[in-house]
């Protein structure tokens, strides 16, 4: 048998136990949280989708990409996304049409939508909002501005 261990002073025991308990509780809460917030990024230019996806993944979001509005609609009907970022100028179906189609789906009537586009004409921002987008960003994309906007829209704090 080994020799009995001396107990540390009561204050030290409490402090150490409290730290361990807090760490354990924090780690348990982290595992019990629902999955990360899901973002769909839509653009017909692969480099753009990959760049935006990289920013979002680094910030802790779960990201799915689509290279067309049609693919985005298929993904949106199969999965639930917390936010969608879409280019406007895409072949076959543009971003305005995508936003209108998404808004027609019951699961996406209030989901935040962000237009990210090279279109910079005076009426492009208004046209995005009329189509159902909540925000309109022009390229080149400022990563900090994008992440701040995504955070506000997902949390429901608005613009």
mmCIF file of C-alpha atoms in Angstrom:
data_model
loop_
_atom_site.group_PDB
_atom_site.id
_atom_site.type_symbol
_atom_site.label_atom_id
_atom_site.label_comp_id
_atom_site.label_asym_id
_atom_site.label_seq_id
_atom_site.Cartn_x
_atom_site.Cartn_y
_atom_site.Cartn_z
ATOM 1 C CA UNK A 1 0.000 0.000 0.000
ATOM 2 C CA UNK A 2 1.179 3.457 -0.689
ATOM 3 C CA UNK A 3 1.237 6.123 1.860
ATOM 4 C CA UNK A 4 -1.867 8.264 2.249
ATOM 5 C CA UNK A 5 -1.896 11.480 0.258
ATOM 6 C CA UNK A 6 -2.212 14.732 2.077
ATOM 7 C CA UNK A 7 -5.145 16.814 0.970
ATOM 8 C CA UNK A 8 -4.332 20.285 -0.319
ATOM 9 C CA UNK A 9 -5.708 23.277 1.502
ATOM 10 C CA UNK A 10 -9.456 23.707 1.075
ATOM 11 C CA UNK A 11 -9.046 26.886 -1.023
ATOM 12 C CA UNK A 12 -6.688 25.207 -3.477
ATOM 13 C CA UNK A 13 -8.966 22.172 -3.797
ATOM 14 C CA UNK A 14 -11.979 24.346 -4.524
ATOM 15 C CA UNK A 15 -10.125 26.495 -7.047
ATOM 16 C CA UNK A 16 -8.698 23.495 -8.908
ATOM 17 C CA UNK A 17 -11.984 21.612 -8.817
ATOM 18 C CA UNK A 18 -13.855 24.664 -10.059
ATOM 19 C CA UNK A 19 -11.472 25.105 -12.992
ATOM 20 C CA UNK A 20 -11.692 21.448 -13.948
ATOM 21 C CA UNK A 21 -15.469 21.457 -13.636
ATOM 22 C CA UNK A 22 -15.771 24.611 -15.727
ATOM 23 C CA UNK A 23 -13.523 23.160 -18.434
ATOM 24 C CA UNK A 24 -15.407 19.873 -18.423
ATOM 25 C CA UNK A 25 -18.780 21.653 -18.537
ATOM 26 C CA UNK A 26 -17.592 23.970 -21.315
ATOM 27 C CA UNK A 27 -16.338 21.032 -23.345
ATOM 28 C CA UNK A 28 -19.592 19.125 -22.792
ATOM 29 C CA UNK A 29 -21.698 22.135 -23.782
ATOM 30 C CA UNK A 30 -19.616 22.575 -26.920
ATOM 31 C CA UNK A 31 -20.293 18.995 -27.966
ATOM 32 C CA UNK A 32 -23.995 19.231 -27.159
ATOM 33 C CA UNK A 33 -24.553 22.366 -29.221
ATOM 34 C CA UNK A 34 -26.345 21.900 -32.521
ATOM 35 C CA UNK A 35 -24.171 21.633 -35.587
ATOM 36 C CA UNK A 36 -22.445 24.713 -36.941
ATOM 37 C CA UNK A 37 -24.512 27.187 -38.873
ATOM 38 C CA UNK A 38 -24.791 26.212 -42.515
ATOM 39 C CA UNK A 39 -24.104 28.578 -45.378
ATOM 40 C CA UNK A 40 -24.625 27.942 -49.088
ATOM 41 C CA UNK A 41 -22.372 29.891 -51.476
ATOM 42 C CA UNK A 42 -23.491 30.129 -55.109
ATOM 43 C CA UNK A 43 -21.350 31.461 -57.953
ATOM 44 C CA UNK A 44 -20.543 30.187 -61.430
ATOM 45 C CA UNK A 45 -16.868 31.119 -60.933
ATOM 46 C CA UNK A 46 -15.199 28.377 -58.889
ATOM 47 C CA UNK A 47 -12.445 30.668 -57.580
ATOM 48 C CA UNK A 48 -15.057 32.981 -56.055
ATOM 49 C CA UNK A 49 -16.991 30.177 -54.338
ATOM 50 C CA UNK A 50 -13.750 28.698 -52.985
ATOM 51 C CA UNK A 51 -12.538 32.072 -51.688
ATOM 52 C CA UNK A 52 -15.822 32.872 -49.914
ATOM 53 C CA UNK A 53 -16.043 29.315 -48.587
ATOM 54 C CA UNK A 54 -12.520 29.611 -47.166
ATOM 55 C CA UNK A 55 -13.399 32.832 -45.281
ATOM 56 C CA UNK A 56 -16.559 31.275 -43.872
ATOM 57 C CA UNK A 57 -14.971 27.948 -42.914
ATOM 58 C CA UNK A 58 -12.168 29.781 -41.140
ATOM 59 C CA UNK A 59 -14.843 31.697 -39.194
ATOM 60 C CA UNK A 60 -16.463 28.415 -38.112
ATOM 61 C CA UNK A 61 -19.354 28.020 -40.532
ATOM 62 C CA UNK A 62 -20.278 24.803 -42.313
ATOM 63 C CA UNK A 63 -20.122 25.699 -46.003
ATOM 64 C CA UNK A 64 -21.595 24.106 -49.117
ATOM 65 C CA UNK A 65 -20.942 25.486 -52.589
ATOM 66 C CA UNK A 66 -22.916 25.403 -55.823
ATOM 67 C CA UNK A 67 -21.802 26.522 -59.282
ATOM 68 C CA UNK A 68 -25.273 27.388 -60.596
ATOM 69 C CA UNK A 69 -28.643 28.597 -59.386
ATOM 70 C CA UNK A 70 -30.198 25.278 -60.434
ATOM 71 C CA UNK A 71 -27.725 23.338 -58.281
ATOM 72 C CA UNK A 72 -28.385 25.744 -55.405
ATOM 73 C CA UNK A 73 -32.140 25.117 -55.604
ATOM 74 C CA UNK A 74 -31.566 21.358 -55.557
ATOM 75 C CA UNK A 75 -29.300 21.673 -52.506
ATOM 76 C CA UNK A 76 -31.768 23.997 -50.764
ATOM 77 C CA UNK A 77 -34.598 21.516 -51.260
ATOM 78 C CA UNK A 78 -32.484 18.677 -49.798
ATOM 79 C CA UNK A 79 -30.882 20.545 -46.868
ATOM 80 C CA UNK A 80 -31.657 23.458 -44.621
ATOM 81 C CA UNK A 81 -29.248 26.401 -44.817
ATOM 82 C CA UNK A 82 -29.070 29.224 -42.280
ATOM 83 C CA UNK A 83 -27.860 31.748 -44.879
ATOM 84 C CA UNK A 84 -27.286 31.834 -48.635
ATOM 85 C CA UNK A 85 -24.747 33.971 -50.500
ATOM 86 C CA UNK A 86 -25.254 34.216 -54.241
ATOM 87 C CA UNK A 87 -23.760 35.868 -57.267
ATOM 88 C CA UNK A 88 -26.200 37.745 -59.510
ATOM 89 C CA UNK A 89 -24.701 37.250 -62.985
ATOM 90 C CA UNK A 90 -24.975 33.527 -63.665
ATOM 91 C CA UNK A 91 -25.995 31.723 -66.882
ATOM 92 C CA UNK A 92 -29.394 30.028 -67.266
ATOM 93 C CA UNK A 93 -30.879 31.396 -64.014
ATOM 94 C CA UNK A 94 -29.488 34.578 -62.487
ATOM 95 C CA UNK A 95 -29.247 35.448 -58.799
ATOM 96 C CA UNK A 96 -32.420 37.543 -58.862
ATOM 97 C CA UNK A 97 -34.390 34.555 -60.135
ATOM 98 C CA UNK A 98 -32.707 32.311 -57.575
ATOM 99 C CA UNK A 99 -33.687 34.643 -54.724
ATOM 100 C CA UNK A 100 -37.293 34.761 -55.947
ATOM 101 C CA UNK A 101 -37.373 30.947 -56.249
ATOM 102 C CA UNK A 102 -35.905 30.501 -52.773
ATOM 103 C CA UNK A 103 -38.402 32.946 -51.253
ATOM 104 C CA UNK A 104 -41.202 30.859 -52.791
ATOM 105 C CA UNK A 105 -40.063 27.836 -50.735
ATOM 106 C CA UNK A 106 -41.596 27.580 -47.258
ATOM 107 C CA UNK A 107 -38.234 26.854 -45.594
ATOM 108 C CA UNK A 108 -36.546 29.906 -47.134
ATOM 109 C CA UNK A 109 -39.086 32.689 -46.769
ATOM 110 C CA UNK A 110 -37.063 34.319 -43.967
ATOM 111 C CA UNK A 111 -33.593 32.827 -44.507
ATOM 112 C CA UNK A 112 -31.030 35.620 -44.936
ATOM 113 C CA UNK A 113 -29.808 36.019 -48.520
ATOM 114 C CA UNK A 114 -26.755 38.049 -49.544
ATOM 115 C CA UNK A 115 -26.084 39.125 -53.131
ATOM 116 C CA UNK A 116 -22.374 39.260 -53.942
ATOM 117 C CA UNK A 117 -21.848 40.706 -57.383
ATOM 118 C CA UNK A 118 -19.743 42.724 -59.753
ATOM 119 C CA UNK A 119 -22.842 44.661 -60.785
ATOM 120 C CA UNK A 120 -22.419 48.207 -59.526
ATOM 121 C CA UNK A 121 -25.084 50.161 -61.405
ATOM 122 C CA UNK A 122 -27.298 52.495 -59.383
ATOM 123 C CA UNK A 123 -30.371 50.240 -59.461
ATOM 124 C CA UNK A 124 -28.572 46.903 -58.840
ATOM 125 C CA UNK A 125 -28.808 47.188 -55.051
ATOM 126 C CA UNK A 126 -32.526 47.992 -55.201
ATOM 127 C CA UNK A 127 -33.123 45.195 -57.669
ATOM 128 C CA UNK A 128 -31.387 42.747 -55.296
ATOM 129 C CA UNK A 129 -33.560 43.830 -52.389
ATOM 130 C CA UNK A 130 -36.718 43.652 -54.544
ATOM 131 C CA UNK A 131 -35.811 40.087 -55.585
ATOM 132 C CA UNK A 132 -35.593 39.001 -51.947
ATOM 133 C CA UNK A 133 -31.975 39.550 -50.941
ATOM 134 C CA UNK A 134 -31.349 41.042 -47.503
ATOM 135 C CA UNK A 135 -28.017 42.622 -48.462
ATOM 136 C CA UNK A 136 -25.953 43.475 -51.539
ATOM 137 C CA UNK A 137 -22.132 43.410 -51.585
ATOM 138 C CA UNK A 138 -20.014 44.315 -54.589
ATOM 139 C CA UNK A 139 -16.861 42.553 -55.703
ATOM 140 C CA UNK A 140 -14.028 42.621 -54.834
ATOM 141 C CA UNK A 141 -15.188 41.234 -51.529
ATOM 142 C CA UNK A 142 -13.878 42.633 -48.260
ATOM 143 C CA UNK A 143 -13.592 39.506 -46.034
ATOM 144 C CA UNK A 144 -14.136 41.434 -42.775
ATOM 145 C CA UNK A 145 -17.223 43.165 -44.133
ATOM 146 C CA UNK A 146 -18.621 39.869 -45.432
ATOM 147 C CA UNK A 147 -18.068 38.022 -42.140
ATOM 148 C CA UNK A 148 -19.547 40.882 -40.113
ATOM 149 C CA UNK A 149 -22.630 40.918 -42.342
ATOM 150 C CA UNK A 150 -23.022 37.128 -42.200
ATOM 151 C CA UNK A 151 -22.753 37.205 -38.404
ATOM 152 C CA UNK A 152 -25.389 39.934 -38.096
ATOM 153 C CA UNK A 153 -27.838 38.294 -40.460
ATOM 154 C CA UNK A 154 -27.499 34.799 -39.008
ATOM 155 C CA UNK A 155 -27.875 36.050 -35.450
ATOM 156 C CA UNK A 156 -30.984 37.992 -36.430
ATOM 157 C CA UNK A 157 -29.473 41.355 -35.492
ATOM 158 C CA UNK A 158 -30.175 42.696 -38.971
ATOM 159 C CA UNK A 159 -28.175 45.328 -40.766
#
